[in-house]
XYZ file of C-alpha atoms in Angstrom:
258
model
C -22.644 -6.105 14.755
C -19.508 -4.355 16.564
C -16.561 -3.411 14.186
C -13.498 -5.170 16.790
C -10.224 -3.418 17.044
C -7.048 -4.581 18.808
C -4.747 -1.966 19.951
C -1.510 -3.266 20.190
C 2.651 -2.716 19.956
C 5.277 -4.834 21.553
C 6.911 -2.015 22.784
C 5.767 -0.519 25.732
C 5.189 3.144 26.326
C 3.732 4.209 23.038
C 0.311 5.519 23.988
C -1.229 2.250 23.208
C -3.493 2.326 26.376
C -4.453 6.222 25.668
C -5.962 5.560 22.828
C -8.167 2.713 23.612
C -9.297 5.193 26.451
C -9.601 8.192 24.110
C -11.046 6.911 20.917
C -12.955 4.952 23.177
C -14.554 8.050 24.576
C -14.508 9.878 21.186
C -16.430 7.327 19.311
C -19.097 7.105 21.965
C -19.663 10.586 21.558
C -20.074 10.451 18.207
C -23.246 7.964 19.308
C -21.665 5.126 18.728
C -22.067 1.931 21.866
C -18.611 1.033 22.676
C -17.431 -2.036 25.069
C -13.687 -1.214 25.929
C -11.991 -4.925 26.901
C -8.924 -4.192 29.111
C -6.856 -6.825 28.634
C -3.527 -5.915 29.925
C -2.903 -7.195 33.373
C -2.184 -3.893 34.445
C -5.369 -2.520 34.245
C -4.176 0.989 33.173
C -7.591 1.230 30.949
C -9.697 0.086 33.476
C -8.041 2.742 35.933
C -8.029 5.423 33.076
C -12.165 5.206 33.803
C -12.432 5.317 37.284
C -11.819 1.759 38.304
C -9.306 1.701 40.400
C -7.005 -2.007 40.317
C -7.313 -3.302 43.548
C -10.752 -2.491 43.577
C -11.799 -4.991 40.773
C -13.007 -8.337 42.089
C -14.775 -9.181 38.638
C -12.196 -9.197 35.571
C -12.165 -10.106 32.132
C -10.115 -13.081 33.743
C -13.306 -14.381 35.228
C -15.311 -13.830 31.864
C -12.237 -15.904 30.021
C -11.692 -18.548 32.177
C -15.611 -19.281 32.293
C -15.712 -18.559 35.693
C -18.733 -15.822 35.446
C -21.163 -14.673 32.434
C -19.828 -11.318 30.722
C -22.764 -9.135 32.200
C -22.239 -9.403 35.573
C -18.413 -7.896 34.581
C -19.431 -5.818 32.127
C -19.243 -2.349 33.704
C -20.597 1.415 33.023
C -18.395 4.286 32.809
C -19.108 7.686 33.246
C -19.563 8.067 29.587
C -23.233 7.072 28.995
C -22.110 5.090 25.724
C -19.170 3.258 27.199
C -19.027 0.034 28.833
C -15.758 -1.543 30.365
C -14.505 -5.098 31.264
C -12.016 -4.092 33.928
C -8.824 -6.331 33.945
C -6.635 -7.040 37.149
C -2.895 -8.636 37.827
C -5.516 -12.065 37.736
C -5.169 -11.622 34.034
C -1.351 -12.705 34.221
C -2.444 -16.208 35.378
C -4.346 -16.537 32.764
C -1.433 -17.734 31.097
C -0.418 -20.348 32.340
C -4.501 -21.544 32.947
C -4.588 -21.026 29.039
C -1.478 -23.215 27.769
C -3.463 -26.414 29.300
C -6.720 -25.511 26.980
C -6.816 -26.580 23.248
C -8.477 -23.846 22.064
C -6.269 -21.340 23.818
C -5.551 -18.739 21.213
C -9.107 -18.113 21.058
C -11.426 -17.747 24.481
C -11.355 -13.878 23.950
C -13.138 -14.320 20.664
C -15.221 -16.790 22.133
C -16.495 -14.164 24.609
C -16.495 -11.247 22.138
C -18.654 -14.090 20.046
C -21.657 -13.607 22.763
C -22.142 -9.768 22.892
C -20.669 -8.009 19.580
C -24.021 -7.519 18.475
C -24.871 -4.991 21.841
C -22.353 -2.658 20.268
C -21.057 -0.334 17.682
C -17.365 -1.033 18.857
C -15.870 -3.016 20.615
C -12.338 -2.087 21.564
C -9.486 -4.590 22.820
C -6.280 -3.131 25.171
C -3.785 -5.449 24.534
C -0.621 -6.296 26.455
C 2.776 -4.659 25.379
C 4.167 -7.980 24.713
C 3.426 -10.668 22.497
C 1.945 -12.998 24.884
C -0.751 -15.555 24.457
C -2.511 -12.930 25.447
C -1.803 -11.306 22.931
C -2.684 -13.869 20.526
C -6.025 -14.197 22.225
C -7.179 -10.489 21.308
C -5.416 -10.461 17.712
C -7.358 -13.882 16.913
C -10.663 -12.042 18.388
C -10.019 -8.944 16.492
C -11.606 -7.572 13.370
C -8.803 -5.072 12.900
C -5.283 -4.100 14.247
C -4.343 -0.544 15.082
C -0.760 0.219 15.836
C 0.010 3.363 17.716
C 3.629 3.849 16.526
C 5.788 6.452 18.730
C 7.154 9.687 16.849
C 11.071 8.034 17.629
C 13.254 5.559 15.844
C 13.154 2.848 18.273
C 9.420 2.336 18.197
C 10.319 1.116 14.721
C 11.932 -1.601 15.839
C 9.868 -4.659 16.549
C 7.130 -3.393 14.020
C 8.255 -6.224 11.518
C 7.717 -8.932 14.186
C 4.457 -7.731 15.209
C 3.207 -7.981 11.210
C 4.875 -11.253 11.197
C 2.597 -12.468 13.821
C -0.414 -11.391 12.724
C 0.120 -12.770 9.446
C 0.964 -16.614 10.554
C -2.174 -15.494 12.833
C -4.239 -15.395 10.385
C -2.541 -18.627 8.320
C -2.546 -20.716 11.041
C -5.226 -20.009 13.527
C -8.475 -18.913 10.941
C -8.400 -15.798 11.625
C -8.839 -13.083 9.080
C -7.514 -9.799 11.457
C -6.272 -7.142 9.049
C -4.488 -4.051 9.792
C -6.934 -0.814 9.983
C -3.537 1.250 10.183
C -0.879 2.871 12.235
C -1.237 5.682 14.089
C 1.907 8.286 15.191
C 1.848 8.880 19.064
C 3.789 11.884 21.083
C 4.327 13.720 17.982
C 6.005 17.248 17.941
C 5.760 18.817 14.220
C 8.739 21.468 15.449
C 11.140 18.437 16.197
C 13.042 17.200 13.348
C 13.043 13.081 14.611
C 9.082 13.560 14.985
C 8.768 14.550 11.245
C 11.510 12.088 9.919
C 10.009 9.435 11.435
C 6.414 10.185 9.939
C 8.305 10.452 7.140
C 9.860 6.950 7.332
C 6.168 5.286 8.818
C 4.365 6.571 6.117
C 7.007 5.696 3.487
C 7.931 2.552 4.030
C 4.336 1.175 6.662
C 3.246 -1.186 4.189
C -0.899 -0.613 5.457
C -2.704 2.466 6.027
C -0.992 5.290 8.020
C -3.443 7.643 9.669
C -3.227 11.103 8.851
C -3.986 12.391 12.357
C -0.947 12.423 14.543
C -1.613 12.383 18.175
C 0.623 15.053 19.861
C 2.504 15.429 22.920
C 0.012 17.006 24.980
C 0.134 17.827 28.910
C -3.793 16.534 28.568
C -3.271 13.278 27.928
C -0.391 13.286 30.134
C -2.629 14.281 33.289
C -5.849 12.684 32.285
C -5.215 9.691 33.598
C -4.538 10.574 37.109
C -7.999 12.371 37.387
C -9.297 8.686 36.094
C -10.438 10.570 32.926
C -9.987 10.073 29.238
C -8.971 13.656 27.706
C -12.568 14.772 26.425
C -13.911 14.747 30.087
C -10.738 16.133 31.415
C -9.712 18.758 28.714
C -12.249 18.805 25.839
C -10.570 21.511 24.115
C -6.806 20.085 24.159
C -4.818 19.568 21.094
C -4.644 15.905 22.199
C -8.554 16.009 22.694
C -8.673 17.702 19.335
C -6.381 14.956 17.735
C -8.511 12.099 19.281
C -11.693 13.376 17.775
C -10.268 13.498 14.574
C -8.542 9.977 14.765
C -12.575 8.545 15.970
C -13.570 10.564 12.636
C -11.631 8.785 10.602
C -11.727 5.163 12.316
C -15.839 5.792 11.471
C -15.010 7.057 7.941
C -13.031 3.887 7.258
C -16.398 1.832 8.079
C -18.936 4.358 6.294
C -16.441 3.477 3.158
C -16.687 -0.079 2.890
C -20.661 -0.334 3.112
C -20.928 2.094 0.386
């Protein structure tokens, strides 16, 4: 039965898509099967793995609306233990399609429902926004994981985002918890970058991961060669601090069945 992880901030820009793509990757090295559900209308994830956008007929828009099954949308990457559900700009109709459905907040889980038990993982891209899109993969989720940028203003907002998850879970049965926050574009010589890990892990009232994913030219370039950072540049620090981030998301699991 897949473990089911949202990846989400509000705030844009934070290395929220890089590390579906990259602990994506990292965890399906590790042998785990891993479904990565892009489900930002963007389709930065989906791109990030060789698909380009306007490419995409099939989307996790058709697989939500109930417009065609999940396995003839489910695709292969070039990672033999990664699949993808590719998302395209269809995805931002989805919202208004959704608002006339009763059960709106949850047709993602509804999907996820049908084929968590083909996988290890199963990782969600959100939207940075909190959309009913939004809603829809927090409601599906197991777990939250917040990549938090190494600057003040990626502080702001954080409160909101908690906020939400918590009348989430009061008001739509759900039972999503958060599996931690993780520090993105880090620099350990910069004084913000350390007062701020400072301040996360102070005051971030849920786990705070000890890995800290750095600013890396890797994981800058990656994605224009349509490859997470272990194809591209294996031996990275940002490849280094991905495969330590996938240790501990699968030491977090090995814990609680012991």
């Amino acid at each position: 039965m897949a473990r089911v992880i949202a990846i989400t901030n509000a705030k844009g820009g934070v290395g929220k898509t890089t590390t579906s793509v990259n602990l994506a990757a990292y965890l399906a090295s590790m042998g785990r099967r891993v479904l990565l559900i892009d489900f930002d209308p963007q389709g930065n994830a989906s791109s990030g793995f060789g698909i380009p956008v306007h490419l995409i007929h099939e989307s996790v828009y058709d697989v939500l609306m109930g417009r065609m099954p999940y396995d003839q949308v489910v695709r292969r990457t070039a990672l033999s233990y990664v699949h993808i559900i590719p998302a395209n700009k269809d995805l931002a109709g989805a919202l208004v399609e959704l608002m006339q459905l009763p059960d709106r907040e949850s047709m993602l889980k509804q999907v996820i429902t049908r084929l968590r038990h083909q996988y290890h993982y199963i990782i969600i891209d959100l939207p940075p926004s909190l959309s009913l899109l939004t809603i829809n993969g927090l409601v599906a989720a197991d777990e939250v994981l917040i990549p938090i940028q190494a600057e003040y203003y990626s502080l702001e907002g954080l409160g909101q985002l908690l906020q939400t998850i918590d009348l989430i879970n009061k008001n739509l049965n759900a039972r999503v918890k958060v599996c931690g926050a993780l520090l993105t574009m880090y620099n350990k010589r910069e004084t913000l970058s350390r007062e701020v890990a400072k301040e996360v892990r102070r005051h971030f009232p849920y786990h705070v991961f000890e890995t800290e994913i750095p600013r890396s030219i890797a994981l800058a370039e990656a994605p224009s060669f349509a490859q997470s950072v272990l194809q591209y540049d294996p031996h990275s620090p940002g490849a280094h601090a991905y495969e330590l981030l996938a240790r501990e998301i699968i030491a977090q699991e090995q814990r609680t069945t012991m």
